[in-house]
């Protein structure tokens, strides 16, 4: 399949959504750290002799927080980068996976309807979800969703051109 997708522009999720997830993750970690810091350092009266041990505890906690944030951000970015759709002349190819790769191929001849959904923020930042309904012989039906992709109208138009 790699020969079919060579030179074809990949369709990925919106970088805006990726950035929002990263900012939300960082804010969540900072809020949790702030709550722990408040309760351990401000809320309770701690004898002065314990402050040294408490500062070592905060150093360990901050280090663990940084490593966990880095790991989760790396996981988010790799997940975003490795969930890719490709449009060929006759197929949509969905490739997923971070460490291993899984590929599904959908034939354009089986697509029966195309729906684009955009929220308020999706319209504002130009991202949305394209849902494709397919049907095949034997009554088999499937929903293909291209989640939170950039410029969904452009890709809707390309899919319509390929289907006709």
Protein backbone atom coordinates (compact mmCIF):
# COMPACT_ATOMS: atom_id res chain seq x y z
CA UNK A 1 0.00 0.00 0.00
CA UNK A 2 2.89 2.40 0.54
CA UNK A 3 3.32 2.83 -3.23
CA UNK A 4 -0.28 4.05 -3.58
CA UNK A 5 0.15 6.75 -0.95
CA UNK A 6 3.54 8.04 -2.14
CA UNK A 7 3.29 11.74 -2.98
CA UNK A 8 -0.30 12.06 -1.75
CA UNK A 9 -0.99 14.72 0.85
CA UNK A 10 -1.84 13.19 4.22
CA UNK A 11 -5.03 14.31 5.95
CA UNK A 12 -4.44 14.70 9.68
CA UNK A 13 -6.33 16.07 12.59
CA UNK A 14 -6.34 19.80 13.16
CA UNK A 15 -3.18 21.24 14.75
CA UNK A 16 -5.52 23.53 16.70
CA UNK A 17 -7.07 20.51 18.46
CA UNK A 18 -3.60 19.11 19.17
CA UNK A 19 -2.49 22.44 20.67
CA UNK A 20 -5.67 22.68 22.74
CA UNK A 21 -5.14 19.16 24.14
CA UNK A 22 -1.54 19.99 25.08
CA UNK A 23 -2.50 23.27 26.77
CA UNK A 24 -5.37 21.55 28.63
CA UNK A 25 -3.02 18.78 29.78
CA UNK A 26 -0.45 21.28 31.06
CA UNK A 27 -3.11 23.37 32.80
CA UNK A 28 -4.52 20.27 34.48
CA UNK A 29 -1.09 19.25 35.81
CA UNK A 30 -0.35 22.78 37.03
CA UNK A 31 -3.70 22.94 38.82
CA UNK A 32 -3.09 19.59 40.52
CA UNK A 33 0.41 20.72 41.57
CA UNK A 34 -1.00 24.01 42.87
CA UNK A 35 -3.61 22.22 44.98
CA UNK A 36 -1.00 19.87 46.46
CA UNK A 37 1.36 22.78 47.13
CA UNK A 38 -1.40 24.82 48.77
CA UNK A 39 -2.50 22.05 51.11
CA UNK A 40 1.00 20.95 52.07
CA UNK A 41 2.67 24.33 52.34
CA UNK A 42 0.00 26.92 53.16
CA UNK A 43 -3.02 25.20 54.68
CA UNK A 44 -1.22 23.26 57.40
CA UNK A 45 1.22 24.68 59.87
CA UNK A 46 4.40 22.66 59.55
CA UNK A 47 7.28 22.85 62.00
CA UNK A 48 10.39 24.53 60.61
CA UNK A 49 12.47 21.36 60.96
CA UNK A 50 10.22 19.59 58.42
CA UNK A 51 10.56 22.29 55.72
CA UNK A 52 13.78 20.76 54.40
CA UNK A 53 12.07 17.41 53.85
CA UNK A 54 9.05 19.11 52.35
CA UNK A 55 11.21 20.97 49.82
CA UNK A 56 12.84 17.68 48.78
CA UNK A 57 9.36 16.20 48.39
CA UNK A 58 8.31 19.13 46.19
CA UNK A 59 11.46 18.72 44.09
CA UNK A 60 10.66 15.04 43.54
CA UNK A 61 7.01 15.85 42.82
CA UNK A 62 7.94 18.60 40.32
CA UNK A 63 10.41 16.27 38.58
CA UNK A 64 7.81 13.51 38.32
CA UNK A 65 5.28 16.03 37.01
CA UNK A 66 7.67 17.21 34.28
CA UNK A 67 8.50 13.68 33.13
CA UNK A 68 4.83 12.66 33.10
CA UNK A 69 3.91 15.80 31.13
CA UNK A 70 6.66 15.13 28.60
CA UNK A 71 5.54 11.51 28.19
CA UNK A 72 1.87 12.44 27.71
CA UNK A 73 2.67 15.27 25.28
CA UNK A 74 4.86 12.91 23.26
CA UNK A 75 2.04 10.36 23.24
CA UNK A 76 -0.45 13.02 22.07
CA UNK A 77 1.82 14.23 19.27
CA UNK A 78 2.69 10.71 18.08
CA UNK A 79 -0.97 9.73 18.14
CA UNK A 80 -1.87 12.85 16.12
CA UNK A 81 0.95 12.33 13.63
CA UNK A 82 0.18 8.64 13.09
CA UNK A 83 -3.59 8.87 12.58
CA UNK A 84 -3.58 9.70 8.88
CA UNK A 85 -6.02 9.45 6.00
CA UNK A 86 -4.94 9.31 2.35
CA UNK A 87 -7.12 9.92 -0.69
CA UNK A 88 -6.21 7.98 -3.81
CA UNK A 89 -8.14 7.83 -7.08
CA UNK A 90 -10.35 4.98 -5.90
CA UNK A 91 -9.88 4.63 -2.12
CA UNK A 92 -9.66 6.28 1.24
CA UNK A 93 -6.87 4.74 3.26
CA UNK A 94 -6.92 5.11 7.03
CA UNK A 95 -3.58 4.43 8.70
CA UNK A 96 -3.32 4.37 12.50
CA UNK A 97 -0.83 3.27 15.10
CA UNK A 98 2.11 4.62 17.03
CA UNK A 99 4.41 1.62 17.44
CA UNK A 100 2.62 -0.68 15.02
CA UNK A 101 0.62 0.25 11.96
CA UNK A 102 -2.96 -0.66 11.10
CA UNK A 103 -4.38 0.20 7.71
CA UNK A 104 -7.97 0.11 6.43
CA UNK A 105 -8.89 0.73 2.81
CA UNK A 106 -12.37 1.97 1.85
CA UNK A 107 -13.54 1.97 -1.76
CA UNK A 108 -15.10 5.22 -3.05
CA UNK A 109 -17.72 3.18 -4.95
CA UNK A 110 -19.25 2.12 -1.63
CA UNK A 111 -19.73 5.65 -0.25
CA UNK A 112 -23.40 6.61 -0.15
CA UNK A 113 -23.41 9.90 1.80
CA UNK A 114 -21.00 12.54 3.06
CA UNK A 115 -21.69 14.73 6.09
CA UNK A 116 -19.53 17.53 7.45
CA UNK A 117 -19.96 18.64 11.06
CA UNK A 118 -18.39 21.77 12.51
CA UNK A 119 -18.89 23.31 15.92
CA UNK A 120 -18.67 27.04 16.56
CA UNK A 121 -14.95 26.72 17.30
CA UNK A 122 -14.58 24.41 14.30
CA UNK A 123 -15.94 27.13 12.02
CA UNK A 124 -13.82 29.74 13.76
CA UNK A 125 -10.57 27.75 13.49
CA UNK A 126 -11.48 25.83 10.29
CA UNK A 127 -11.66 22.22 11.48
CA UNK A 128 -14.43 19.65 11.55
CA UNK A 129 -15.43 16.03 11.16
CA UNK A 130 -16.35 14.34 7.90
CA UNK A 131 -18.62 11.31 8.22
CA UNK A 132 -18.92 8.92 5.30
CA UNK A 133 -21.66 6.29 5.15
CA UNK A 134 -20.88 3.22 3.11
CA UNK A 135 -22.85 0.21 2.04
CA UNK A 136 -21.87 -3.01 0.33
CA UNK A 137 -23.55 -6.12 -0.95
CA UNK A 138 -25.11 -8.22 1.73
CA UNK A 139 -26.38 -5.20 3.65
CA UNK A 140 -23.04 -4.39 5.27
CA UNK A 141 -22.88 -0.74 6.30
CA UNK A 142 -20.05 1.24 7.86
CA UNK A 143 -19.44 4.75 9.14
CA UNK A 144 -16.07 6.24 8.36
CA UNK A 145 -15.21 9.33 10.38
CA UNK A 146 -12.36 11.69 9.63
CA UNK A 147 -12.26 13.35 13.06
CA UNK A 148 -11.36 17.00 13.62
CA UNK A 149 -9.48 17.50 10.37
CA UNK A 150 -8.34 20.86 9.05
CA UNK A 151 -10.37 22.40 6.23
CA UNK A 152 -13.12 19.75 6.03
CA UNK A 153 -14.90 21.46 3.10
CA UNK A 154 -11.80 21.07 0.93
CA UNK A 155 -11.62 17.34 1.62
CA UNK A 156 -15.38 16.91 1.28
CA UNK A 157 -15.07 18.38 -2.22
CA UNK A 158 -12.15 16.09 -3.09
CA UNK A 159 -14.07 13.03 -1.88
CA UNK A 160 -17.12 14.06 -3.92
CA UNK A 161 -14.92 14.46 -7.01
CA UNK A 162 -13.41 11.01 -6.47
CA UNK A 163 -16.82 9.39 -5.93
CA UNK A 164 -18.38 10.73 -9.11
